[in-house]
Amino acid sequence: MLKKLLFLTIAFFSLKANAQNNTDEQFIRDNYSKTEYDIPVRDGVKLHTIVYVPKDASNDKKYPFLMQRTCYSVAPYGKDTYPPRLGPSPALMRDKFIFVYQDVRGRYMSEGEWTNMTPHIAQKKGKTDVDEASDTYDTIEWLLKNIPSNNGRVGQWGISYPGFYTTASALSNHPALKASSPQAPISDFFFDDFHHNGAFTQGYYLTFPVFGIKPQQPGAASWFANDFIKPEPDGYTFNLKMGSLKNFDKYYSKNFFWQETIAHPNKDEFWQKRDILPHLKGLKHAFMTVGGWFDAEDLYGPLNTYKTIEKNNPSIYNTLVVGPFGHGRWSRETGHTLHNDIYFGDSIATFYQNNIEAKFFRHFLKESGDGKTGLPEAYLFDTGKKEWKTFDKWPAATAQKVKLYFHPNGKLDFSEPKESKSTSAYVSDPAKPVPYTANVKQMSGFTPFEYMSEDQRFAASRPDVLVFKTDVLQEDVTLGGEITALLKISSTGTDADFFVKLIDVYPDDEKNHEFMPDPKTVMAGYQQMVRSEIMRARFRNSFEKPEALVAGKMTDIKFRLQDVLHTFKKGHSIMIQVQSTAFPLFDRNPQKYVDNIYKAADSDFIQATQTIYHQAGAASMIEADVIKQ
C-alpha cells in the first residue's frame, strides 16, 4: 500500500509539473515576443542574445530588463520556439519583465574564446582587455539603446556557473544595473566544485568534457556530447580500478581544463586569477545572494560572496538567503520539500520565489528601489527546527562561540579533556577507502547531490572512522554561524587528509515521516549529516606553498566547515565523525608526500596510521557559533 501511495504521489506531482510547464509555455507564447541578436562588444566579438519582450510593452508601459548570462546554452534557438518557462520563477514571468538570455563568449552561438572562471581585469587598458564585466557593460549599453519600451533598469540572476557570471558581471558597475542575485555562485574553483581546500573533487570527473573541450565554431549543438565517460559497473569500483589520478589522462589527454587542473595542484597564480572574491569592492547596486544548505556543489560560493560583499561594501543593500535545498533546487517546486530522506515541509521553493526573490527584483526594478524591501539582512532556514528564521546580520550578532571537545571512548562534550595522555587512532588504507555514500547509484551520477544529508550509520561502523558523540541533549542546541575544526593530529605518513562530519543523531524512538522516499529506511537512530568538509594536510599553512608532514610529529590542522543553521533538538545527540577518505567524492591522498598528487604513481599510495589527540594541552575540538533561543 505504501509503495502504491508513493507511486501515485510521484505520478501526481509529475503530471502537475508537466501541466504547469504546458501552461507556462502557452503564457509565454501569448504574452511575449521573441527576438535573437548578435550583440557586438568592444573587441568586435558578437555575443548571441535572446530577448523576450512583453507584447503589451509601449511608451506608456515600460518594463525593466532581467538578464541571465550562461555557458550552458540559451536554447531553444529559433524564432518560433519557446522555452517552458522564463526568468527565475513563474511569479516573475507573469509579472512581466524584458527577459534577456546570453551565451557567454566562446559558448554555443557566441563568438570568442572561452575560459573557465574568466579572470577579472581590474584595470583595463584597451579594447582587447575584456572580461565578463566588460561584456556585460557593452551588452547593457546595446540593450538600452536598441530594445524599445524599457524603463532603464537592469537586473540579473543565475544559478551555479551562471551564478558566477552574475557576480562577475556585477563588476561592470553599469549605472543601469540595479539588482544582482548570484545563486549558488561559484566563486573560486579551489574551494568550490572541483576542489575542497585543495582536495580534488573526483566525483566531478564526468563533467570535464563540458568544461574542457572547445567548439570548432559557434553552434546550437553540445559539441562535447560524445566525450563522456561511462563508469562501470559503479562509480566506486570504476574509480578504485582507475588507480592514480594520472590514469585519467587516457580519457582527458586533449581536455584543456583537465590539463590545466593537473598542471596546477596548488593555489598558484592560475587559480588566484580565477578567484572572483578579491574583486568584490566598489559595488554600487543591490545584491541578494542565494544558496542551499545541502548544496553539494556550491555552498562555499554563496556564503563567501555574501560575506565579502558585506565586508567590502558596507553601505550597499546586501542580503543572504539559504534554504533547505540541494543545488539550485529552490528554482523548481516539488510540493513536498525533501533532501534525501529528510522532509522539511511543503512548497518551500514557492515561498522563497514569491515572498523573497520576487520582492527583491520588483522593488529594485519596478518600484522605488530605495532599499526598503521589507526583507531582512539574512533569511535562513533552520534545518533542525524546519522553519525560516530572519537575522539583522550573519553570522548573528547574538551568536556565542562554543567548543565541542573530543574525549576518550568516543565522547563529545563542551568541557575540556583532563587526561594527561589520550588519543584515538585508525589505519587509513587508500586501497580500501571509506565510501562517501551508501548509495552505489549516487557514485555513478554526473555530480553528487544527496550525500549532504545522508544517514552516516554505514560509516560509523568502520574501523577507519572515528566517532565522537554527546550524551542525549537535555535542551535544544542551535548551531548558527561558522564552524571550525581544530584538530591535533600525527601521522605515520608524510601527508594526510581529514574529512570531518557534523551529524545529528535522532532518538531511538523517532518515527518515519509520511513522505519517506524509501519506507524501508528507519529514521530511529538516523545519523543525519548536517555539514562536512575535507582538509588536505599539506595545505595546513598555505594553499600556495604545500608542506609535508613530519611523520610522528603532533601537528595542528585547522579548517573551516561551511556555515550552518541547525537546531539539534532535545532528545537528539551531536556526533562528529573523522576519517581520511570519502571516496570517490574526493581523490585519495597517497599519504606519502609527492609534489603533485595528480601525477602520483600507484606505488606512491601507502597505509598510514592517523592519530587524533584529545588530552590536556592538546585537545581536538569543533568550534561553532551557538544561538541561544
PDB file of N, CA, C and O in Angstrom, residues 438-481:
ATOM      1  N   ALA A 438      26.360   5.445   0.994  1.00  0.00           N
ATOM      2  CA  ALA A 438      25.954   4.045   0.944  1.00  0.00           C
ATOM      3  C   ALA A 438      25.189   3.744  -0.339  1.00  0.00           C
ATOM      4  O   ALA A 438      24.884   2.587  -0.625  1.00  0.00           O
ATOM      5  N   ASN A 439      24.914   4.768  -1.113  1.00  0.00           N
ATOM      6  CA  ASN A 439      24.135   4.632  -2.339  1.00  0.00           C
ATOM      7  C   ASN A 439      25.074   4.478  -3.530  1.00  0.00           C
ATOM      8  O   ASN A 439      25.648   5.454  -4.016  1.00  0.00           O
ATOM      9  N   VAL A 440      25.235   3.261  -4.012  1.00  0.00           N
ATOM     10  CA  VAL A 440      26.153   2.987  -5.122  1.00  0.00           C
ATOM     11  C   VAL A 440      25.749   3.749  -6.372  1.00  0.00           C
ATOM     12  O   VAL A 440      26.604   4.250  -7.123  1.00  0.00           O
ATOM     13  N   LYS A 441      24.446   3.893  -6.604  1.00  0.00           N
ATOM     14  CA  LYS A 441      23.976   4.601  -7.793  1.00  0.00           C
ATOM     15  C   LYS A 441      24.407   6.066  -7.778  1.00  0.00           C
ATOM     16  O   LYS A 441      24.693   6.653  -8.815  1.00  0.00           O
ATOM     17  N   GLN A 442      24.425   6.665  -6.587  1.00  0.00           N
ATOM     18  CA  GLN A 442      24.814   8.064  -6.478  1.00  0.00           C
ATOM     19  C   GLN A 442      26.261   8.263  -6.940  1.00  0.00           C
ATOM     20  O   GLN A 442      26.609   9.301  -7.494  1.00  0.00           O
ATOM     21  N   MET A 443      27.108   7.247  -6.735  1.00  0.00           N
ATOM     22  CA  MET A 443      28.515   7.359  -7.106  1.00  0.00           C
ATOM     23  C   MET A 443      28.716   7.394  -8.623  1.00  0.00           C
ATOM     24  O   MET A 443      29.775   7.798  -9.091  1.00  0.00           O
ATOM     25  N   SER A 444      27.728   6.962  -9.358  1.00  0.00           N
ATOM     26  CA  SER A 444      27.868   6.900 -10.811  1.00  0.00           C
ATOM     27  C   SER A 444      27.189   8.066 -11.506  1.00  0.00           C
ATOM     28  O   SER A 444      27.162   8.128 -12.727  1.00  0.00           O
ATOM     29  N   GLY A 445      26.652   8.992 -10.736  1.00  0.00           N
ATOM     30  CA  GLY A 445      25.950  10.117 -11.313  1.00  0.00           C
ATOM     31  C   GLY A 445      26.892  11.197 -11.795  1.00  0.00           C
ATOM     32  O   GLY A 445      28.107  11.158 -11.569  1.00  0.00           O
ATOM     33  N   PHE A 446      26.301  12.191 -12.477  1.00  0.00           N
ATOM     34  CA  PHE A 446      27.083  13.277 -13.054  1.00  0.00           C
ATOM     35  C   PHE A 446      27.743  14.120 -11.958  1.00  0.00           C
ATOM     36  O   PHE A 446      28.904  14.470 -12.039  1.00  0.00           O
ATOM     37  N   THR A 447      26.973  14.463 -10.934  1.00  0.00           N
ATOM     38  CA  THR A 447      27.519  15.131  -9.747  1.00  0.00           C
ATOM     39  C   THR A 447      26.826  14.560  -8.529  1.00  0.00           C
ATOM     40  O   THR A 447      25.690  14.107  -8.597  1.00  0.00           O
ATOM     41  N   PRO A 448      27.485  14.571  -7.373  1.00  0.00           N
ATOM     42  CA  PRO A 448      26.871  14.012  -6.160  1.00  0.00           C
ATOM     43  C   PRO A 448      25.884  15.000  -5.539  1.00  0.00           C
ATOM     44  O   PRO A 448      26.258  16.091  -5.151  1.00  0.00           O
ATOM     45  N   PHE A 449      24.630  14.621  -5.442  1.00  0.00           N
ATOM     46  CA  PHE A 449      23.608  15.542  -4.933  1.00  0.00           C
ATOM     47  C   PHE A 449      23.174  15.234  -3.496  1.00  0.00           C
ATOM     48  O   PHE A 449      22.937  16.139  -2.711  1.00  0.00           O
ATOM     49  N   GLU A 450      23.038  13.952  -3.147  1.00  0.00           N
ATOM     50  CA  GLU A 450      22.282  13.588  -1.953  1.00  0.00           C
ATOM     51  C   GLU A 450      23.109  13.414  -0.676  1.00  0.00           C
ATOM     52  O   GLU A 450      22.559  13.425   0.413  1.00  0.00           O
ATOM     53  N   TYR A 451      24.409  13.268  -0.782  1.00  0.00           N
ATOM     54  CA  TYR A 451      25.182  12.856   0.394  1.00  0.00           C
ATOM     55  C   TYR A 451      25.179  13.885   1.517  1.00  0.00           C
ATOM     56  O   TYR A 451      25.454  13.568   2.674  1.00  0.00           O
ATOM     57  N   MET A 452      24.846  15.139   1.212  1.00  0.00           N
ATOM     58  CA  MET A 452      24.973  16.218   2.189  1.00  0.00           C
ATOM     59  C   MET A 452      24.060  16.057   3.405  1.00  0.00           C
ATOM     60  O   MET A 452      24.277  16.702   4.424  1.00  0.00           O
ATOM     61  N   SER A 453      23.019  15.236   3.310  1.00  0.00           N
ATOM     62  CA  SER A 453      22.168  14.998   4.482  1.00  0.00           C
ATOM     63  C   SER A 453      21.999  13.500   4.754  1.00  0.00           C
ATOM     64  O   SER A 453      21.108  13.096   5.488  1.00  0.00           O
ATOM     65  N   GLU A 454      22.865  12.699   4.176  1.00  0.00           N
ATOM     66  CA  GLU A 454      22.688  11.239   4.208  1.00  0.00           C
ATOM     67  C   GLU A 454      22.949  10.637   5.591  1.00  0.00           C
ATOM     68  O   GLU A 454      23.749  11.146   6.380  1.00  0.00           O
ATOM     69  N   ASP A 455      22.268   9.528   5.849  1.00  0.00           N
ATOM     70  CA  ASP A 455      22.461   8.741   7.071  1.00  0.00           C
ATOM     71  C   ASP A 455      23.888   8.198   7.104  1.00  0.00           C
ATOM     72  O   ASP A 455      24.331   7.527   6.168  1.00  0.00           O
ATOM     73  N   GLN A 456      24.611   8.473   8.181  1.00  0.00           N
ATOM     74  CA  GLN A 456      26.020   8.086   8.284  1.00  0.00           C
ATOM     75  C   GLN A 456      26.263   6.803   9.069  1.00  0.00           C
ATOM     76  O   GLN A 456      27.402   6.479   9.420  1.00  0.00           O
ATOM     77  N   ARG A 457      25.230   6.029   9.339  1.00  0.00           N
ATOM     78  CA  ARG A 457      25.428   4.780  10.078  1.00  0.00           C
ATOM     79  C   ARG A 457      26.323   3.811   9.320  1.00  0.00           C
ATOM     80  O   ARG A 457      27.037   3.019   9.924  1.00  0.00           O
ATOM     81  N   PHE A 458      26.310   3.900   7.995  1.00  0.00           N
ATOM     82  CA  PHE A 458      27.158   2.999   7.210  1.00  0.00           C
ATOM     83  C   PHE A 458      28.636   3.253   7.482  1.00  0.00           C
ATOM     84  O   PHE A 458      29.458   2.344   7.412  1.00  0.00           O
ATOM     85  N   ALA A 459      28.992   4.505   7.783  1.00  0.00           N
ATOM     86  CA  ALA A 459      30.398   4.853   8.031  1.00  0.00           C
ATOM     87  C   ALA A 459      30.788   4.648   9.485  1.00  0.00           C
ATOM     88  O   ALA A 459      31.936   4.304   9.793  1.00  0.00           O
ATOM     89  N   ALA A 460      29.843   4.857  10.401  1.00  0.00           N
ATOM     90  CA  ALA A 460      30.153   4.807  11.832  1.00  0.00           C
ATOM     91  C   ALA A 460      30.677   3.442  12.271  1.00  0.00           C
ATOM     92  O   ALA A 460      31.415   3.338  13.264  1.00  0.00           O
ATOM     93  N   SER A 461      30.320   2.401  11.548  1.00  0.00           N
ATOM     94  CA  SER A 461      30.723   1.044  11.939  1.00  0.00           C
ATOM     95  C   SER A 461      32.096   0.653  11.406  1.00  0.00           C
ATOM     96  O   SER A 461      32.614  -0.413  11.743  1.00  0.00           O
ATOM     97  N   ARG A 462      32.709   1.502  10.586  1.00  0.00           N
ATOM     98  CA  ARG A 462      34.001   1.166  10.006  1.00  0.00           C
ATOM     99  C   ARG A 462      35.136   1.445  10.990  1.00  0.00           C
ATOM    100  O   ARG A 462      35.105   2.442  11.723  1.00  0.00           O
ATOM    101  N   PRO A 463      36.181   0.602  10.996  1.00  0.00           N
ATOM    102  CA  PRO A 463      37.309   0.821  11.906  1.00  0.00           C
ATOM    103  C   PRO A 463      38.173   2.022  11.530  1.00  0.00           C
ATOM    104  O   PRO A 463      38.948   2.501  12.359  1.00  0.00           O
ATOM    105  N   ASP A 464      38.041   2.518  10.295  1.00  0.00           N
ATOM    106  CA  ASP A 464      38.841   3.673   9.868  1.00  0.00           C
ATOM    107  C   ASP A 464      38.042   4.974   9.929  1.00  0.00           C
ATOM    108  O   ASP A 464      38.352   5.945   9.243  1.00  0.00           O
ATOM    109  N   VAL A 465      37.000   4.972  10.760  1.00  0.00           N
ATOM    110  CA  VAL A 465      36.214   6.184  11.024  1.00  0.00           C
ATOM    111  C   VAL A 465      36.094   6.355  12.537  1.00  0.00           C
ATOM    112  O   VAL A 465      35.606   5.459  13.230  1.00  0.00           O
ATOM    113  N   LEU A 466      36.559   7.490  13.049  1.00  0.00           N
ATOM    114  CA  LEU A 466      36.411   7.799  14.475  1.00  0.00           C
ATOM    115  C   LEU A 466      35.066   8.451  14.716  1.00  0.00           C
ATOM    116  O   LEU A 466      34.616   9.286  13.928  1.00  0.00           O
ATOM    117  N   VAL A 467      34.438   8.076  15.826  1.00  0.00           N
ATOM    118  CA  VAL A 467      33.112   8.584  16.165  1.00  0.00           C
ATOM    119  C   VAL A 467      33.143   9.176  17.568  1.00  0.00           C
ATOM    120  O   VAL A 467      33.554   8.515  18.522  1.00  0.00           O
ATOM    121  N   PHE A 468      32.694  10.442  17.675  1.00  0.00           N
ATOM    122  CA  PHE A 468      32.573  11.115  18.967  1.00  0.00           C
ATOM    123  C   PHE A 468      31.146  11.639  19.083  1.00  0.00           C
ATOM    124  O   PHE A 468      30.651  12.311  18.167  1.00  0.00           O
ATOM    125  N   LYS A 469      30.478  11.354  20.225  1.00  0.00           N
ATOM    126  CA  LYS A 469      29.065  11.699  20.359  1.00  0.00           C
ATOM    127  C   LYS A 469      28.769  12.243  21.754  1.00  0.00           C
ATOM    128  O   LYS A 469      29.298  11.749  22.750  1.00  0.00           O
ATOM    129  N   THR A 470      27.900  13.258  21.795  1.00  0.00           N
ATOM    130  CA  THR A 470      27.461  13.790  23.076  1.00  0.00           C
ATOM    131  C   THR A 470      26.466  12.834  23.729  1.00  0.00           C
ATOM    132  O   THR A 470      25.903  11.951  23.078  1.00  0.00           O
ATOM    133  N   ASP A 471      26.209  13.059  25.013  1.00  0.00           N
ATOM    134  CA  ASP A 471      25.069  12.416  25.653  1.00  0.00           C
ATOM    135  C   ASP A 471      23.800  12.977  25.016  1.00  0.00           C
ATOM    136  O   ASP A 471      23.830  13.977  24.288  1.00  0.00           O
ATOM    137  N   VAL A 472      22.677  12.349  25.300  1.00  0.00           N
ATOM    138  CA  VAL A 472      21.400  12.836  24.785  1.00  0.00           C
ATOM    139  C   VAL A 472      21.176  14.257  25.300  1.00  0.00           C
ATOM    140  O   VAL A 472      21.346  14.546  26.491  1.00  0.00           O
ATOM    141  N   LEU A 473      20.845  15.157  24.390  1.00  0.00           N
ATOM    142  CA  LEU A 473      20.676  16.562  24.756  1.00  0.00           C
ATOM    143  C   LEU A 473      19.439  16.759  25.630  1.00  0.00           C
ATOM    144  O   LEU A 473      18.359  16.233  25.331  1.00  0.00           O
ATOM    145  N   GLN A 474      19.618  17.562  26.681  1.00  0.00           N
ATOM    146  CA  GLN A 474      18.516  17.841  27.592  1.00  0.00           C
ATOM    147  C   GLN A 474      17.756  19.109  27.203  1.00  0.00           C
ATOM    148  O   GLN A 474      16.719  19.429  27.780  1.00  0.00           O
ATOM    149  N   GLU A 475      18.297  19.831  26.241  1.00  0.00           N
ATOM    150  CA  GLU A 475      17.626  21.008  25.707  1.00  0.00           C
ATOM    151  C   GLU A 475      18.080  21.220  24.268  1.00  0.00           C
ATOM    152  O   GLU A 475      19.090  20.652  23.846  1.00  0.00           O
ATOM    153  N   ASP A 476      17.335  22.008  23.530  1.00  0.00           N
ATOM    154  CA  ASP A 476      17.711  22.300  22.149  1.00  0.00           C
ATOM    155  C   ASP A 476      19.043  23.039  22.107  1.00  0.00           C
ATOM    156  O   ASP A 476      19.323  23.897  22.965  1.00  0.00           O
ATOM    157  N   VAL A 477      19.866  22.722  21.104  1.00  0.00           N
ATOM    158  CA  VAL A 477      21.120  23.430  20.859  1.00  0.00           C
ATOM    159  C   VAL A 477      21.119  23.872  19.399  1.00  0.00           C
ATOM    160  O   VAL A 477      21.075  23.036  18.495  1.00  0.00           O
ATOM    161  N   THR A 478      21.154  25.190  19.164  1.00  0.00           N
ATOM    162  CA  THR A 478      21.138  25.717  17.800  1.00  0.00           C
ATOM    163  C   THR A 478      22.527  26.171  17.403  1.00  0.00           C
ATOM    164  O   THR A 478      23.058  27.137  17.948  1.00  0.00           O
ATOM    165  N   LEU A 479      23.125  25.433  16.465  1.00  0.00           N
ATOM    166  CA  LEU A 479      24.378  25.876  15.876  1.00  0.00           C
ATOM    167  C   LEU A 479      24.015  26.798  14.718  1.00  0.00           C
ATOM    168  O   LEU A 479      23.350  26.381  13.763  1.00  0.00           O
ATOM    169  N   GLY A 480      24.427  28.057  14.830  1.00  0.00           N
ATOM    170  CA  GLY A 480      24.055  29.036  13.824  1.00  0.00           C
ATOM    171  C   GLY A 480      25.204  29.963  13.509  1.00  0.00           C
ATOM    172  O   GLY A 480      25.460  30.899  14.259  1.00  0.00           O
ATOM    173  N   GLY A 481      25.902  29.673  12.422  1.00  0.00           N
ATOM    174  CA  GLY A 481      27.030  30.507  12.036  1.00  0.00           C
ATOM    175  C   GLY A 481      28.185  29.664  11.537  1.00  0.00           C
ATOM    176  O   GLY A 481      27.993  28.659  10.855  1.00  0.00           O
TER     177      GLY A 481
END
